[in-house]
Coordinates of C-alpha atoms in Angstrom, one line a residue:
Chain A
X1 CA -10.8 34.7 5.7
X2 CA -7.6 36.4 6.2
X3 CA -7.3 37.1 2.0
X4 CA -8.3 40.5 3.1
X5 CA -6.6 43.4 1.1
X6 CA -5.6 45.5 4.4
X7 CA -2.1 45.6 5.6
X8 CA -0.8 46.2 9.2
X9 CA 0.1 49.2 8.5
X10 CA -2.6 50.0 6.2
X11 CA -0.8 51.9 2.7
X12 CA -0.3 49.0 0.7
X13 CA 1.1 50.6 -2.6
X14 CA -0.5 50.1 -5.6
X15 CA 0.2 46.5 -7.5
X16 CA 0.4 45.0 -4.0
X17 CA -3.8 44.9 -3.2
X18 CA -4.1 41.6 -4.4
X19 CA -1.2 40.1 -2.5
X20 CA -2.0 38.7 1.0
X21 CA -0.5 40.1 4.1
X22 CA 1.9 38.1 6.4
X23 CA -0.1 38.9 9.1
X24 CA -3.8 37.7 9.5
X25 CA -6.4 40.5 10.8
X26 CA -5.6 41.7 14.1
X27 CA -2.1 41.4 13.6
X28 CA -1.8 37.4 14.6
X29 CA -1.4 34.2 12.9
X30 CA -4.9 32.2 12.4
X31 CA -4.8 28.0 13.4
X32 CA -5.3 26.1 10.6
X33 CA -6.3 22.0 11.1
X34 CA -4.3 19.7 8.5
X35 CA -6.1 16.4 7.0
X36 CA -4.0 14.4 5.4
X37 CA -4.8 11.2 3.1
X38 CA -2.7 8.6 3.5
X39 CA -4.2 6.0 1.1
X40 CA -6.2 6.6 -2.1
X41 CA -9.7 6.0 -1.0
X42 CA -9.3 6.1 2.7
X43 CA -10.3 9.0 5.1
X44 CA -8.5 11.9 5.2
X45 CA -7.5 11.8 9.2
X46 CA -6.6 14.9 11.1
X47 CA -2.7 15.2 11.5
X48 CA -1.2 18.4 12.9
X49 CA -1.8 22.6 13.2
X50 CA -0.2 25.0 11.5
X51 CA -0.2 28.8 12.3
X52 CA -0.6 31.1 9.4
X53 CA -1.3 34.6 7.6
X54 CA -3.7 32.7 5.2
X55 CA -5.4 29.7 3.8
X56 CA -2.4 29.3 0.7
X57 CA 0.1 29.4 2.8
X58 CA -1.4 27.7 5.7
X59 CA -1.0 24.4 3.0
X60 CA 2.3 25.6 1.8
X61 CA 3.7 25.1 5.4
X62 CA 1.3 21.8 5.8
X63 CA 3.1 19.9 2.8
X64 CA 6.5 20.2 4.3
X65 CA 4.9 19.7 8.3
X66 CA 3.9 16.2 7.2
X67 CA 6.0 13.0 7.3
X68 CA 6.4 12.6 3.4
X69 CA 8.6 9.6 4.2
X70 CA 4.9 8.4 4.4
X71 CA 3.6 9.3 1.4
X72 CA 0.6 11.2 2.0
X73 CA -2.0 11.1 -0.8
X74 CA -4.1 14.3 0.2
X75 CA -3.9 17.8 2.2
X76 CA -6.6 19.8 3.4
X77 CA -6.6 23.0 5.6
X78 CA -8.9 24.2 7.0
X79 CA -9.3 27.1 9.5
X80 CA -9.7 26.4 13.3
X81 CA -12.3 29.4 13.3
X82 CA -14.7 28.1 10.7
X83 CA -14.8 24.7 12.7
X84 CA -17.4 24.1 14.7
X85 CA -17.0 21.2 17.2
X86 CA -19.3 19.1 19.4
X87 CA -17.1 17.7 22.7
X88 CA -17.8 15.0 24.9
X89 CA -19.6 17.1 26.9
X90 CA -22.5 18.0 24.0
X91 CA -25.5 15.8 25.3
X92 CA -26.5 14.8 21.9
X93 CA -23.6 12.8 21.8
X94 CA -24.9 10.4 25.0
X95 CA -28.2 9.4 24.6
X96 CA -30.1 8.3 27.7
X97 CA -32.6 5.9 26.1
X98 CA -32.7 2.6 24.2
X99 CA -31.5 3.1 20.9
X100 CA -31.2 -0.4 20.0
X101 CA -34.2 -0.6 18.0
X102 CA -32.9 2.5 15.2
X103 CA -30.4 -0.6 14.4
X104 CA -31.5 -2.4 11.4
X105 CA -29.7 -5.5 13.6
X106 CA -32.2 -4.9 16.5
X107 CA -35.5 -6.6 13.6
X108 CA -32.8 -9.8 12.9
X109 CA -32.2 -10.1 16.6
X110 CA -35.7 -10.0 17.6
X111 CA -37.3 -11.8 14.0
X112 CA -40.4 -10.0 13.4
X113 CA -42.5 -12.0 11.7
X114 CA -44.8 -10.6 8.6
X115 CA -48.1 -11.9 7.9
Chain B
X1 CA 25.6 5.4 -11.9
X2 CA 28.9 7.4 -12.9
X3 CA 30.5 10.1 -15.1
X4 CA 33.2 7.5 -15.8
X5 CA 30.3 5.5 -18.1
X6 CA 27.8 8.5 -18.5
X7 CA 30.2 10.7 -20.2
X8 CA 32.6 10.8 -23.3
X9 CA 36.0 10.2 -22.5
X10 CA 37.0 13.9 -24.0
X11 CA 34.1 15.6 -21.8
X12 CA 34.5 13.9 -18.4
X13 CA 37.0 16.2 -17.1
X14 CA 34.7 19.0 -18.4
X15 CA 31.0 17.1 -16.7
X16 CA 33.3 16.6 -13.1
X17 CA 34.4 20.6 -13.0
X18 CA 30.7 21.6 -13.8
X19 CA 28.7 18.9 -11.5
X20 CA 31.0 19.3 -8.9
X21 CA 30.0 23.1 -9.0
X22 CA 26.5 22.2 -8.6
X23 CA 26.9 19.5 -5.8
X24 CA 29.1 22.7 -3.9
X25 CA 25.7 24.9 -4.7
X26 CA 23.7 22.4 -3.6
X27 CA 25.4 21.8 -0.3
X28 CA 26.6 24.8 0.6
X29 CA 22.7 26.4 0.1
X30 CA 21.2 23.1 2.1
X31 CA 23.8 24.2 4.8
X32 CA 22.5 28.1 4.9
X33 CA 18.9 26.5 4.8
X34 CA 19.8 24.1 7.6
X35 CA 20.8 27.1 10.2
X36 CA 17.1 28.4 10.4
X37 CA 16.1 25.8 12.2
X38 CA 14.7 27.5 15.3
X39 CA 15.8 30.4 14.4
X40 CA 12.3 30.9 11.8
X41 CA 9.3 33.0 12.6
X42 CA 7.3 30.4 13.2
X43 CA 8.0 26.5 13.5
X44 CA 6.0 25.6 11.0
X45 CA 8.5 27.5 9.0
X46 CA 11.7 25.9 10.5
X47 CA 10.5 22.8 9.5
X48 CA 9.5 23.4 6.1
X49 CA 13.3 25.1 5.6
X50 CA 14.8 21.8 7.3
X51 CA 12.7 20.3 5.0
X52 CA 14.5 22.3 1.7
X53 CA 17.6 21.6 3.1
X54 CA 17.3 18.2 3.2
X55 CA 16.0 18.1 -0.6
X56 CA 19.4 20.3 -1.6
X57 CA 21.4 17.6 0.3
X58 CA 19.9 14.7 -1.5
X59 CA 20.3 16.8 -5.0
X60 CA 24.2 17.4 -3.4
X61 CA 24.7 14.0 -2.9
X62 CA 23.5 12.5 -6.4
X63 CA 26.3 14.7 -8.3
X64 CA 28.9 14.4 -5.7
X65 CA 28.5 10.6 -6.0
X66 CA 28.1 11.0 -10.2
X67 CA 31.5 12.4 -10.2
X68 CA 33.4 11.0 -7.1
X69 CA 34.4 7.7 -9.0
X70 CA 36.4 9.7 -11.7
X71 CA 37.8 11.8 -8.5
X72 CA 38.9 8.5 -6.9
X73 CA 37.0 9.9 -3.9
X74 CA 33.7 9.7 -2.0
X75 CA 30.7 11.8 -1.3
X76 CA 31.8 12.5 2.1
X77 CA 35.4 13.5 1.2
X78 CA 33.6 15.8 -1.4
X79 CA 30.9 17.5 0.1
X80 CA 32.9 17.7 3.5
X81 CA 36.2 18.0 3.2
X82 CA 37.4 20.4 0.5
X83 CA 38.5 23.7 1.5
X84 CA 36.5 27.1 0.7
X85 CA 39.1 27.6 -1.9
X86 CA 38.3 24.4 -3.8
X87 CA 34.5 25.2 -3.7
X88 CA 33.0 25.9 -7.0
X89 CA 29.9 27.0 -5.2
X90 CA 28.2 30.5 -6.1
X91 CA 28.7 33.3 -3.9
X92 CA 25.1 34.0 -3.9
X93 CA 24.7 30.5 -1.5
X94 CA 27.3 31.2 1.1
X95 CA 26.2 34.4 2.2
X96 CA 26.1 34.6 6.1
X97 CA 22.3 35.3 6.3
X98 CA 20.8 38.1 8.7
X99 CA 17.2 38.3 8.4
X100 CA 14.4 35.9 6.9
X101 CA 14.1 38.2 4.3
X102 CA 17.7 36.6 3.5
X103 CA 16.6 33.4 2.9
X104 CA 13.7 34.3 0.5
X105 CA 15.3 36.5 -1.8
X106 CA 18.5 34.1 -2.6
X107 CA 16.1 31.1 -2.5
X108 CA 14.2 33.2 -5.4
X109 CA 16.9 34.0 -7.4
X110 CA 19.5 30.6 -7.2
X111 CA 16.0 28.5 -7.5
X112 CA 15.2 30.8 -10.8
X113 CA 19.1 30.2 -11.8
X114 CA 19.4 26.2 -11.2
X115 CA 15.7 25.2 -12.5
X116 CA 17.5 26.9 -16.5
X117 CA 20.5 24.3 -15.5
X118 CA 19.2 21.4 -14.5
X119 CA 16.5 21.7 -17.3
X120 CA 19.5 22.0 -19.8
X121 CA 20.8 18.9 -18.2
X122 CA 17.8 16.9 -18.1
X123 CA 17.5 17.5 -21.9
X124 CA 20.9 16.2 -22.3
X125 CA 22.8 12.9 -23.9
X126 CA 24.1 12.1 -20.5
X127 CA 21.2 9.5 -19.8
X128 CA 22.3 8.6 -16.0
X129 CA 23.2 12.5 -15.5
X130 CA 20.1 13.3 -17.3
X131 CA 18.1 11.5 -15.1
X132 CA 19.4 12.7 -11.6
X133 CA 18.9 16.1 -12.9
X134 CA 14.9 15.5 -13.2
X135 CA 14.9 14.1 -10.3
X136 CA 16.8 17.6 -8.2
X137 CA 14.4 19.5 -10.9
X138 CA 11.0 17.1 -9.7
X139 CA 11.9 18.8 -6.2
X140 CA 12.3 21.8 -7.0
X141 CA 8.6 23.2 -8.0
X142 CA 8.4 23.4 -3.5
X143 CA 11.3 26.0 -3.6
X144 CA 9.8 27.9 -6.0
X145 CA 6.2 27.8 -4.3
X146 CA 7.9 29.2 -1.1
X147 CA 9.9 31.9 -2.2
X148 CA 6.5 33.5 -4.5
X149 CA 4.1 32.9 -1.7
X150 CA 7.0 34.6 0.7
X151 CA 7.7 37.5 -1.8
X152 CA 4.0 38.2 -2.0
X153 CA 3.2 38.2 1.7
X154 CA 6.7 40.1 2.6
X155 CA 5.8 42.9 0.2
X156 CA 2.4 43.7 1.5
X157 CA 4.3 46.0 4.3
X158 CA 6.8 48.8 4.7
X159 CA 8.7 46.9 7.1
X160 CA 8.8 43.6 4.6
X161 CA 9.4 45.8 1.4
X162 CA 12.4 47.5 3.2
X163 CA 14.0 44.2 4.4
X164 CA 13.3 42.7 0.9
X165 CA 14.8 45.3 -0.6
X166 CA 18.3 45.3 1.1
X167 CA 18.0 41.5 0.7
X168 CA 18.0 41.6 -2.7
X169 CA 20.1 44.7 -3.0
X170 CA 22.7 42.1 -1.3
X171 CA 22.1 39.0 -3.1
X172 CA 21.6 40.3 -6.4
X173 CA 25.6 41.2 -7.1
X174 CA 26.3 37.7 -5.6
X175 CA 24.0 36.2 -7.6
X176 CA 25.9 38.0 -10.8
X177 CA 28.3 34.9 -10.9
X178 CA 26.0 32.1 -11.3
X179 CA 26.7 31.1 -15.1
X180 CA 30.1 32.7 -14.8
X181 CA 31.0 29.4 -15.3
X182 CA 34.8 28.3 -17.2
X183 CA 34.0 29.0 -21.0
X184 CA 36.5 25.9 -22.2
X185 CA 34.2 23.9 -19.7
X186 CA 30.9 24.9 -21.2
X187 CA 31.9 24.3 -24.9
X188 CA 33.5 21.2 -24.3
X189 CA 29.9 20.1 -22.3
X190 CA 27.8 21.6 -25.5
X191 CA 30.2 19.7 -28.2
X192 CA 29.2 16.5 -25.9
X193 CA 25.8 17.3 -25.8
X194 CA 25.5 16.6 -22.1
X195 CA 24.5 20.3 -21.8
X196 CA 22.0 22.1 -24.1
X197 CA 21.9 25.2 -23.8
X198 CA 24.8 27.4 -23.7
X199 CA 25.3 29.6 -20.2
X200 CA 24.8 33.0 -21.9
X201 CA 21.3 32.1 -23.2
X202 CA 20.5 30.7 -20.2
X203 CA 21.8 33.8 -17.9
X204 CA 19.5 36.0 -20.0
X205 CA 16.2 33.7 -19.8
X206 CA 16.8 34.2 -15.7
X207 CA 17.7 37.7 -16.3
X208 CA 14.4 37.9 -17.8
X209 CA 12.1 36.0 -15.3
X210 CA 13.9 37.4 -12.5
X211 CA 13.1 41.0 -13.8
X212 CA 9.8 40.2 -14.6
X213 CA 8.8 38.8 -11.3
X214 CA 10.5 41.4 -9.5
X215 CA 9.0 44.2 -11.7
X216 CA 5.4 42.8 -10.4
X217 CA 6.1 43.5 -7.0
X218 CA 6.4 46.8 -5.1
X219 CA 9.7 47.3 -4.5
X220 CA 12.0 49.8 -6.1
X221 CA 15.0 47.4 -7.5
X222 CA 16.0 48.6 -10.7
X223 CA 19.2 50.0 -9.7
X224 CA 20.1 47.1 -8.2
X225 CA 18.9 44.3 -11.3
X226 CA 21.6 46.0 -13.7
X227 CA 24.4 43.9 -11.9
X228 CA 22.4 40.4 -12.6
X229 CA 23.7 40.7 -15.9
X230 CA 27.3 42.9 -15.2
X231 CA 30.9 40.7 -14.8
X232 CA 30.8 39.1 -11.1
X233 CA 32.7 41.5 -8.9
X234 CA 34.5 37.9 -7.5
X235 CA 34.0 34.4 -9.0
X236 CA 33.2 31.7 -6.9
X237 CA 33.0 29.3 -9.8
X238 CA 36.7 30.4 -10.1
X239 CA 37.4 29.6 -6.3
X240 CA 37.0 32.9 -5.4
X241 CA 34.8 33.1 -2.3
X242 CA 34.0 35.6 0.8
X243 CA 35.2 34.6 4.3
X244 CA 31.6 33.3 5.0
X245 CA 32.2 29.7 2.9
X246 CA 35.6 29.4 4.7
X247 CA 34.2 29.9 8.1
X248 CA 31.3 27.6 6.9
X249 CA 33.4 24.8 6.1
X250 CA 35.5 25.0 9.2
X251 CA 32.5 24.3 11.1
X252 CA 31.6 21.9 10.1
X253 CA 35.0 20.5 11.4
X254 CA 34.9 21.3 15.4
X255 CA 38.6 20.6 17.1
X256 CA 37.6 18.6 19.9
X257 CA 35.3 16.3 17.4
X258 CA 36.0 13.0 19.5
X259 CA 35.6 9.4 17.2
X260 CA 36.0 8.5 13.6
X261 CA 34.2 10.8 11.5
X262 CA 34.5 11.3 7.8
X263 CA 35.8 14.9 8.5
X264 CA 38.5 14.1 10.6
X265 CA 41.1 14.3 7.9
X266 CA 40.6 18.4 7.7
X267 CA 42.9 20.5 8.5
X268 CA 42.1 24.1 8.8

């Protein structure tokens, strides 16, 4: 995470240790994803990016980057680099076989009888 | 939804001079806040300063419309076409701004400032004022948010700590005239009831968080804090403003504006 004491230019004075620099490590902004709710007991659905220096103020910058005309229930944030993601290209994603039979549906379609 | 049946007839003259200063605050700040857009370090920030702006508008356009009845005007007329001289704004709002670090340290200290005030309101006999108040004050939590998570990322460098510090050595003696408001004005409000707290005890509780945030931060501003509490070198709740307003308000009123706008009754 980017809560990281160090500074960019690395003296800090006293007092200021626990504050959080602008800057994320390595000088640059991290990507944060935004989830927004926008019903009580729905889904949170992704909604946007934000850059940021930091988790806090990656959802500081998320509450006024949604449409709150809308009335969103619900933020999370959540940094791009601690995602990991599959893509349509992962194979486990396209299975090659007959899956039907997994599907509690398949034993209604095909009425297996029990002695 | 007016001061003309909020108000006591002996204190509506009194409610219109000091609402009408807070609309002026209100606008004239949600104008300043309005100019980042791209202009931010980031977009993500623009937006979320639009997004200010537009809540200091809204809280603008509940008083202007409280008070423009007993005016015999309208919120347009009011919140566009009175001169810089008529403005009862602060002067710590119309600064021309030059940096971001600008916009965080006068959002810190006018946010710190109207919070006290509209609290006082809220608390009020006023009921209709009373409860347009909580609902500028419900908005206002944001503005706070921002300018402590700014402050504490802005600090954490030379570079920010530098820039902070001539921001605030800058705002601070603008801020000075925030509760310089007309005495008369005041008492009359108290005797009413529609205000509860008197300007001097509210002045020092900001003096007080205002120091004390500041003081938990790195920067060197003590000589500078002295002047939060000293007699404003000008009064902009007397009319007395810097250029900046004037050339602010005229802006907002381009020559060649074609069609019928609100603001084409201006003249500068």
């Amino acid at each position: 995470m980017a809560d990281a004491e160090a500074t960019d230019d690395g003296d800090a004075r006293e007092g200021a240790e626990r504050l959080r620099p602008y800057k994320a490590e390595g000088g640059r902004l991290d990507v944060y994803e935004v989830f927004v709710q926008w019903e009580r007991g729905k889904p949170h659905e992704h909604a946007e990016t934000v850059n940021a220096s930091d988790a806090d103020m990656a959802l500081l910058l998320a509450k006024r980057n949604v449409d709150l005309r809308l009335e969103p229930v619900d933020i999370w944030v959540a940094p791009r680099r601690a995602m990991r993601r599959a893509g349509p290209d992962d194979p486990a994603l396209t299975p090659t076989t007959d899956r039907d039979y997994r599907s509690v549906l398949w034993y209604v379609d095909n009425q297996i009888e029990v002695e | 939804m007016s001061v003309t049946t909020d108000v006591p007839e002996d204190a509506r003259e009194a409610a219109t001079e000091f609402l009408l200063a807070l609309a002026d605050d209100e606008f004239v700040w949600g104008h300043r806040l309005s100019e980042w857009v791209a202009r931010g370090p980031t977009m993500e920030e623009d937006n979320t300063l639009a997004s200010m702006s537009q809540d200091e508008f809204g809280h603008a356009r509940l008083f202007y419309e409280y008070v423009s009845g007993a005016l015999g005007s309208d919120l347009d007329d009011l919140a566009l076409n009175r001169h810089a001289t008529e403005r009862r704004n602060t002067r710590l709002v119309e600064a021309e701004h030059r940096d971001f670090a600008d916009v965080v340290a006068i959002n810190f200290l006018y946010d710190a400032a109207e919070r006290l005030v509209l609290e006082a309101l809220v608390d009020g006999e006023a009921t209709e004022l009373a409860s347009f108040a909580a609902q500028a004050a419900a908005e206002e939590p944001f503005h706070r948010e921002h300018a402590d998570a700014w402050l504490d990322r802005l600090v954490t460098t030379d570079e920010g700590r530098a820039r902070l510090s001539r921001a605030f050595a800058e705002a601070v003696p603008r801020a000075a005239d925030y509760f310089a408001f007309d005495g008369a004005t005041v008492e009359t409000l108290l005797d009413a009831g529609v205000l509860t707290r008197g300007v001097d005890d509210l002045r020092g509780e900001w003096v007080a968080a205002v120091r004390a945030r500041l003081a938990d931060l790195p920067l060197d501003l003590e000589d500078h804090l002295d002047a939060l509490d000293a007699p404003p070198e000008q009064n902009g709740r007397a009319g007395r403003h810097t250029d900046a307003l004037k050339v602010m308000i005229d802006e907002l009123h381009p020559e060649d504006l074609v069609g019928d706008y609100p603001v084409q009754h201006y003249r500068r």
